[in-house]
mmCIF file of C-alpha atoms in Angstrom:
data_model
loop_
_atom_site.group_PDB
_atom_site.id
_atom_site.type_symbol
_atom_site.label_atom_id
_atom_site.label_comp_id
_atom_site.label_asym_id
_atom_site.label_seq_id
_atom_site.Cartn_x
_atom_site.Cartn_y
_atom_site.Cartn_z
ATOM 1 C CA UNK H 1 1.824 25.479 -88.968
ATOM 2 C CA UNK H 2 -0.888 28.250 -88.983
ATOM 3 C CA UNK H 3 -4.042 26.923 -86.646
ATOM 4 C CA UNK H 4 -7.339 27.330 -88.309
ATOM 5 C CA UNK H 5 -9.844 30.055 -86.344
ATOM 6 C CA UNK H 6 -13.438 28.523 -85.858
ATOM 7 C CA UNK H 7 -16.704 30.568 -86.943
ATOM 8 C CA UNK H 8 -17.411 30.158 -83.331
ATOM 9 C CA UNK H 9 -14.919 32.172 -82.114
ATOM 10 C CA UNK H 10 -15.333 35.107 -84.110
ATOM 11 C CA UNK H 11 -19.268 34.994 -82.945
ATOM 12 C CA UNK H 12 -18.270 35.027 -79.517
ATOM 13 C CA UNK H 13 -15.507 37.459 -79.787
ATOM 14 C CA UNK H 14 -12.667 35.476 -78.575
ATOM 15 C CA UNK H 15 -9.115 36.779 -79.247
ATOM 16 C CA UNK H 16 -6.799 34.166 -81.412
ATOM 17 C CA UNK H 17 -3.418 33.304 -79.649
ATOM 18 C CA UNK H 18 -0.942 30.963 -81.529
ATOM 19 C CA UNK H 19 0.169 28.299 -80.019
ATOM 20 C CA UNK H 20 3.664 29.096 -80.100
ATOM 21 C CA UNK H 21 2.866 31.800 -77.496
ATOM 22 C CA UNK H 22 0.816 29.687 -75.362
ATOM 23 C CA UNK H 23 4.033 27.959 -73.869
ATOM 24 C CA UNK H 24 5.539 29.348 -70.724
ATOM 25 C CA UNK H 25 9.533 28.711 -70.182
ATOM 26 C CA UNK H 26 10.397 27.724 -66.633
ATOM 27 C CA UNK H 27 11.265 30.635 -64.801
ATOM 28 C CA UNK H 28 14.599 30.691 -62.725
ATOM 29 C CA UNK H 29 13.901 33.015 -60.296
ATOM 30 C CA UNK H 30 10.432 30.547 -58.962
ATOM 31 C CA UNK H 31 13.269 27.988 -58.723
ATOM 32 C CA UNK H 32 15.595 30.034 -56.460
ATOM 33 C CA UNK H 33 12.583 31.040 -54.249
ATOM 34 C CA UNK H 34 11.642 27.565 -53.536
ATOM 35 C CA UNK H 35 14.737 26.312 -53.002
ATOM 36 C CA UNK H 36 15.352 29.535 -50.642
ATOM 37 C CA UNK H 37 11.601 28.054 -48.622
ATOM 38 C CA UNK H 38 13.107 24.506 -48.974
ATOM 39 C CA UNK H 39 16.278 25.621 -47.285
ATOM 40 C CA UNK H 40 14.449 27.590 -44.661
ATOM 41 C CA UNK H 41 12.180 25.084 -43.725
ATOM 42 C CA UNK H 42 15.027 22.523 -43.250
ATOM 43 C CA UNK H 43 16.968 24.514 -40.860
ATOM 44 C CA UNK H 44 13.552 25.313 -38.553
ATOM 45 C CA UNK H 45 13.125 22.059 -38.310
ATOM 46 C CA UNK H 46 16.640 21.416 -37.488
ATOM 47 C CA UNK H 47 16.525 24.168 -34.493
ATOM 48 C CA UNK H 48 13.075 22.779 -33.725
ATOM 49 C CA UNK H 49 14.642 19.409 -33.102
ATOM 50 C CA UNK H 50 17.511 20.441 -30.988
ATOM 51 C CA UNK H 51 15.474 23.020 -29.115
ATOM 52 C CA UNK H 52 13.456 19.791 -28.302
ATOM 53 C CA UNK H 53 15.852 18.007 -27.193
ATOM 54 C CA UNK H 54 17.400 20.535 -24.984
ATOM 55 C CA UNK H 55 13.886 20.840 -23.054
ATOM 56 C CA UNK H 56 13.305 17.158 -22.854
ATOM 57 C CA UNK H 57 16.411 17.181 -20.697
ATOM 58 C CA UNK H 58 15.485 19.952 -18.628
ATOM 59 C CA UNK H 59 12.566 18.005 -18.097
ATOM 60 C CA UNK H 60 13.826 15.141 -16.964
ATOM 61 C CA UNK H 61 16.278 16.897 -15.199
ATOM 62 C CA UNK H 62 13.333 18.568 -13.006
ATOM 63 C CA UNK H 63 11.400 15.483 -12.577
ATOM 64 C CA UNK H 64 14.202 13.750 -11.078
ATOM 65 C CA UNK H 65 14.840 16.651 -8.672
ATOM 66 C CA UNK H 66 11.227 16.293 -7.999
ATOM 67 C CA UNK H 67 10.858 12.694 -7.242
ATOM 68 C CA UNK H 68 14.086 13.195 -5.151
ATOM 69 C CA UNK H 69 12.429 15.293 -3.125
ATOM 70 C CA UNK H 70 9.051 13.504 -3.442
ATOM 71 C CA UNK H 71 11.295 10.841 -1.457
ATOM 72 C CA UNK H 72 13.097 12.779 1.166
ATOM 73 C CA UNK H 73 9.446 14.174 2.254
ATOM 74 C CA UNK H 74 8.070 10.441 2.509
ATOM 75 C CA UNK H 75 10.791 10.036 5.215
ATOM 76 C CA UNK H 76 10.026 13.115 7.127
ATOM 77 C CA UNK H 77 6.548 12.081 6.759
ATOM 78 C CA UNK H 78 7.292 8.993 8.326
ATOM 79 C CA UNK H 79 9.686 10.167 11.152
ATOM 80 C CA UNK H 80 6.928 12.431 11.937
ATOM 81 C CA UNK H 81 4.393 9.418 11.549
ATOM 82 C CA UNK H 82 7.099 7.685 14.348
ATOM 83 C CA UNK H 83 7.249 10.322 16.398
ATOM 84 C CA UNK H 84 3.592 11.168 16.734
ATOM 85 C CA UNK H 85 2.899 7.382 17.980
ATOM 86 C CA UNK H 86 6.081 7.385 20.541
ATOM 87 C CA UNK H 87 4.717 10.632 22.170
ATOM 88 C CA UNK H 88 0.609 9.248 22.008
ATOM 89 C CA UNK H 89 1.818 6.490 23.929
ATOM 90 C CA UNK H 90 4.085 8.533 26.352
ATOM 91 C CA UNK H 91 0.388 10.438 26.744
ATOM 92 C CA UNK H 92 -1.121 7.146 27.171
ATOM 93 C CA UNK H 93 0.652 6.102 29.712
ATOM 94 C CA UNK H 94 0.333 9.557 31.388
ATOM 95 C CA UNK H 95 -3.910 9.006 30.978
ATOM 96 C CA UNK H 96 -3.485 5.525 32.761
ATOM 97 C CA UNK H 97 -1.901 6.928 35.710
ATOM 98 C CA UNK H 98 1.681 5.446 34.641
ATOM 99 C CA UNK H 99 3.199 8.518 33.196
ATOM 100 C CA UNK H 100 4.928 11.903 34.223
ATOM 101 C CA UNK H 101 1.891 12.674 36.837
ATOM 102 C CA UNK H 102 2.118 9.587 38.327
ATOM 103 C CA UNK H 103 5.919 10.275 39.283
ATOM 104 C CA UNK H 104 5.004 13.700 40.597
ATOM 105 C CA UNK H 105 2.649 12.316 42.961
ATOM 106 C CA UNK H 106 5.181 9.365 43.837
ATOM 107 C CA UNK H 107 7.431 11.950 45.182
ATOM 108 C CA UNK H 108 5.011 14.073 46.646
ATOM 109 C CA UNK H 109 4.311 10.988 48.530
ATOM 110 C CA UNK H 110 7.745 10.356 49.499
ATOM 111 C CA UNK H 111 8.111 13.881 50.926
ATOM 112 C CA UNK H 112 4.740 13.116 53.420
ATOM 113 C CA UNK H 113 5.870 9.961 54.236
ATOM 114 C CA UNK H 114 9.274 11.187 55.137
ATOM 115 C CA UNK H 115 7.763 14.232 56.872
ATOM 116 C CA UNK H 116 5.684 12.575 59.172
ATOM 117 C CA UNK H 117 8.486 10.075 60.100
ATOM 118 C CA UNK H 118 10.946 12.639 60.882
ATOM 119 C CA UNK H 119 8.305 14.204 63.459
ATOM 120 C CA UNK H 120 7.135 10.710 65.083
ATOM 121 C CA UNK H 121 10.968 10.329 65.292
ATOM 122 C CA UNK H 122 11.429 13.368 66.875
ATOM 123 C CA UNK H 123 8.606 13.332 69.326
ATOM 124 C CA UNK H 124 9.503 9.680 70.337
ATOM 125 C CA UNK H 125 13.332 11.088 71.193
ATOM 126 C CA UNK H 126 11.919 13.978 72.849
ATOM 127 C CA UNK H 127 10.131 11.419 75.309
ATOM 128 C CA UNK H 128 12.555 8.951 75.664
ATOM 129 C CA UNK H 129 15.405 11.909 76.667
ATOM 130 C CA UNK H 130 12.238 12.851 78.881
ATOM 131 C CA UNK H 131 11.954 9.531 81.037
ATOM 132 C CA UNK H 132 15.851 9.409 80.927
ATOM 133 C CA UNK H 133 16.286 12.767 82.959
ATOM 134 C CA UNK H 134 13.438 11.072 85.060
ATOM 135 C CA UNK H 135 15.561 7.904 85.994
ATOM 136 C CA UNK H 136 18.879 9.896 86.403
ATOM 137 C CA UNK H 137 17.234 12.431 88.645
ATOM 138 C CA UNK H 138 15.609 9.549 91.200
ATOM 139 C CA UNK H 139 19.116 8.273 91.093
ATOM 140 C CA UNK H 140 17.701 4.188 90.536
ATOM 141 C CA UNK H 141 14.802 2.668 89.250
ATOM 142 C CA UNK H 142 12.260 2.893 92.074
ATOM 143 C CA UNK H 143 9.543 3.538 89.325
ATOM 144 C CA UNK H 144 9.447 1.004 86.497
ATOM 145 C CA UNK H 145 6.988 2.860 83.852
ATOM 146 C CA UNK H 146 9.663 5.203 83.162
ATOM 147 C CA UNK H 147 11.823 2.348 81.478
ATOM 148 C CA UNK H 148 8.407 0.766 80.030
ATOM 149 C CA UNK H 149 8.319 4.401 78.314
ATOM 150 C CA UNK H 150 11.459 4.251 76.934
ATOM 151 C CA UNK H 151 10.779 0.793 75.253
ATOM 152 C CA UNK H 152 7.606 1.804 74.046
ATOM 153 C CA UNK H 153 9.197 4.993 72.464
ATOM 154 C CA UNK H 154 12.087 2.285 71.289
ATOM 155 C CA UNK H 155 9.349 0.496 69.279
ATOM 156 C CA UNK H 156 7.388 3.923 67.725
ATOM 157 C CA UNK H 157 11.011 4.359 66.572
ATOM 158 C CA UNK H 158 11.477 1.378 65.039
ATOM 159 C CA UNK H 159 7.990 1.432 63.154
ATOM 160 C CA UNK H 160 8.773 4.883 62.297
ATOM 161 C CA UNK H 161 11.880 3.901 60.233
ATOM 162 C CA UNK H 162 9.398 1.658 57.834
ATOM 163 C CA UNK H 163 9.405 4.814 56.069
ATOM 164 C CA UNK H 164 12.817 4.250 54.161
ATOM 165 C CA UNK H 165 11.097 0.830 53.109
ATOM 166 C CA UNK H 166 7.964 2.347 51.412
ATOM 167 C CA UNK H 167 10.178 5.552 50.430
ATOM 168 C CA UNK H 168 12.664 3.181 48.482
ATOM 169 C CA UNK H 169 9.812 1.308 46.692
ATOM 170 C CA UNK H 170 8.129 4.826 45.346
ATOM 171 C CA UNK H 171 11.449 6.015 44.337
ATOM 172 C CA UNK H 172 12.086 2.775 42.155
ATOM 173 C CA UNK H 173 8.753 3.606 40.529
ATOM 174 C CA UNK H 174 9.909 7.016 39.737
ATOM 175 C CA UNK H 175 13.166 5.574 38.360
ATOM 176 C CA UNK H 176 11.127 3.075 36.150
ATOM 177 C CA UNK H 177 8.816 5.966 34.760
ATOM 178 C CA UNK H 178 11.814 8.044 33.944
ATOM 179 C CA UNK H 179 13.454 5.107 32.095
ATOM 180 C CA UNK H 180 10.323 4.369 30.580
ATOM 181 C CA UNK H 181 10.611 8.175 29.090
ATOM 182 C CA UNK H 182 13.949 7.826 28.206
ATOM 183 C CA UNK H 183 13.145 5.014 26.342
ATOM 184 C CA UNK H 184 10.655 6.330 23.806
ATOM 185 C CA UNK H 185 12.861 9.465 23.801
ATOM 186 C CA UNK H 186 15.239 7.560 22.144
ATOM 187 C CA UNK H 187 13.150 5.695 19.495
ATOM 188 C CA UNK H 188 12.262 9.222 18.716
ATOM 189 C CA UNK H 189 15.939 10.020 18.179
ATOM 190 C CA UNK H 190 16.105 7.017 16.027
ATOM 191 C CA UNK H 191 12.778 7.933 13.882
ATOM 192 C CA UNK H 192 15.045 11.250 13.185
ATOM 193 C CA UNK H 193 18.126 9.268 12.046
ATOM 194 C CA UNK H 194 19.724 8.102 15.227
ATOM 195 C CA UNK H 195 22.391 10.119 17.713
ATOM 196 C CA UNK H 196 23.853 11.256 14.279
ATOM 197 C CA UNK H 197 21.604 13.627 13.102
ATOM 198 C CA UNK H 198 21.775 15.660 16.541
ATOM 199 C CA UNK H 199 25.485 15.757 17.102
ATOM 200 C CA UNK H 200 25.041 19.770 16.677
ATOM 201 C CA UNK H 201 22.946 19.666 19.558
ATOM 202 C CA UNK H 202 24.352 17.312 22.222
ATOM 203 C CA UNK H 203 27.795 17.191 23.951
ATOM 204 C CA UNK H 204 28.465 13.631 23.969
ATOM 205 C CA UNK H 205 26.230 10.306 22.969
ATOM 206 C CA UNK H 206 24.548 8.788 26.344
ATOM 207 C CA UNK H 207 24.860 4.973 27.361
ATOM 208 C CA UNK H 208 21.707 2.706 26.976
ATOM 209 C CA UNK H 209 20.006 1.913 29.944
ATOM 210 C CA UNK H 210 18.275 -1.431 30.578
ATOM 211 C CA UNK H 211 15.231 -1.803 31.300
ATOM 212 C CA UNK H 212 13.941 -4.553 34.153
ATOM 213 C CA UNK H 213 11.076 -6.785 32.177
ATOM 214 C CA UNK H 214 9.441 -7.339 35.269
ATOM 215 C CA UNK H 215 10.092 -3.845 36.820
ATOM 216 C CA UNK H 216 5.686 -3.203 35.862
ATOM 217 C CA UNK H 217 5.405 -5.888 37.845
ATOM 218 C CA UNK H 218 6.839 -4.165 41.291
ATOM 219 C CA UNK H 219 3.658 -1.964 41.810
ATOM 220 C CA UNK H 220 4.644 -0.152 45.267
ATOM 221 C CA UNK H 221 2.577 0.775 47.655
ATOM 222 C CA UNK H 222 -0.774 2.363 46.722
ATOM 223 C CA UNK H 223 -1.164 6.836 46.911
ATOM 224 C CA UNK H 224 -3.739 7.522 49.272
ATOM 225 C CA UNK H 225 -6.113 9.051 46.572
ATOM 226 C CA UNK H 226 -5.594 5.392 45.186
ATOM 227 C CA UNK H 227 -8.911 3.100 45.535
ATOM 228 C CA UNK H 228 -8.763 0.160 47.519
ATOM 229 C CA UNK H 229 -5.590 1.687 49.465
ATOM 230 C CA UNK H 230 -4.584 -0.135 52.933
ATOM 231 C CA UNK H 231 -3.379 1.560 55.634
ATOM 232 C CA UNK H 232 -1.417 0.438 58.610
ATOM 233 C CA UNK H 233 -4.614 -0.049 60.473
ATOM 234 C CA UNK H 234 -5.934 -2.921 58.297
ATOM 235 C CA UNK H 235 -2.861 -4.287 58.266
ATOM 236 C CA UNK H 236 -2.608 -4.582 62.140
ATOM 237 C CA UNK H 237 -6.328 -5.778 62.173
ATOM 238 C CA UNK H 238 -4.863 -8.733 60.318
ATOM 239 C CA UNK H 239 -2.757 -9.826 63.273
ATOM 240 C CA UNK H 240 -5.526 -9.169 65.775
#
């Protein structure tokens, strides 16, 4: 069937195609190429899916090492925590006069009070050997103060000796600071994982020591920088 051409379209000058040539076959080749994008599209996302996957584990991987590690610094914060309160109160005890410097003047005490035993001692034997030749050389005793000397001397020796008493009470401070040290030494061991954790650096593990409850009880005898320190004097003045 022939189409009829309008008066219209020859005024306007527009070309007359039949409609047989108007239709357009499918074209093979459009088919291949979109099938060929189909196809390629597909295996992107295919690689985009297992390159996901693959990250998402590395991922997790590294946040696990992280929160591992997250943890094993939230103990050494803590040890650290631990061992900055067990050496403030080692200083603490050092500011209240209980501590290391305490212990050093506790023995330099012990070494004056020994010192100026040993020459009272001596000075007392030098006179009593004195008043000894005295009697052996009169050949009796005509003279009685000699052997009133001697006991006199007798008694500066026995006061003397106190020494070893006051001495032995100092020392046992000493002892009790050094345990005391010992002590938080230890929980400071234990804040960095107990004796195990420095068996590259120590010979052989040390036996626990107790500790006297009462032992801050046994004060000693006063330093004589201490206030309200008593000497032998006021003690004498007592029993006048």
């Amino acid at each position: 069937m022939k189409n009829k051409r309008f008066r219209i379209e020859d005024s306007l000058g527009v070309s007359y195609v039949p409609a047989e040539a108007a239709v357009v076959p499918p074209s093979t080749a459009n088919d291949d190429r979109i099938s060929e994008i189909l196809a390629t599209v597909n295996e992107l996302k295919r690689l985009t899916q297992s390159t996901t996957g693959d990250v998402i584990d590395a991922c997790r991987r590294e946040m696990a090492e992280i929160y591992g590690m997250r943890t094993e610094l939230d103990v050494m914060k803590a040890a650290i925590g631990r061992t900055k309160h067990e050496i403030a109160v080692l200083h603490r005890q050092d500011f209240d006069g209980k501590g290391v410097r305490r212990a050093a003047g506790e023995l330099d005490a012990v070494v004056e009070a020994t010192e100026r035993a040993t020459t009272t001692i001596l000075a007392a034997v030098e006179d009593i050997e004195t008043h000894a030749s005295v009697l052996r050389s009169t050949g009796g005793l005509k003279d009685h103060s000699d052997v009133e000397a001697i006991l006199e001397r007798t008694v500066v020796l026995y006061e003397a000796c106190n020494f070893q008493d006051l001495t032995g009470q100092r020392i046992s401070k000493i002892v009790s600071v050094l345990k005391f040290v010992e002590d938080h030494i230890d929980r400071m061991i234990d804040a960095w994982g107990g004796l195990d954790a420095f068996k590259d650096l120590i010979g052989e593990r040390a036996g626990s020591v107790s500790i006297d409850d009462e032992s801050s009880l046994l004060n000693g005898p006063k330093l004589d920088e201490d206030p309200g320190h008593v000497d032998q004097t006021d003690i004498d003045a007592l029993f006048d």
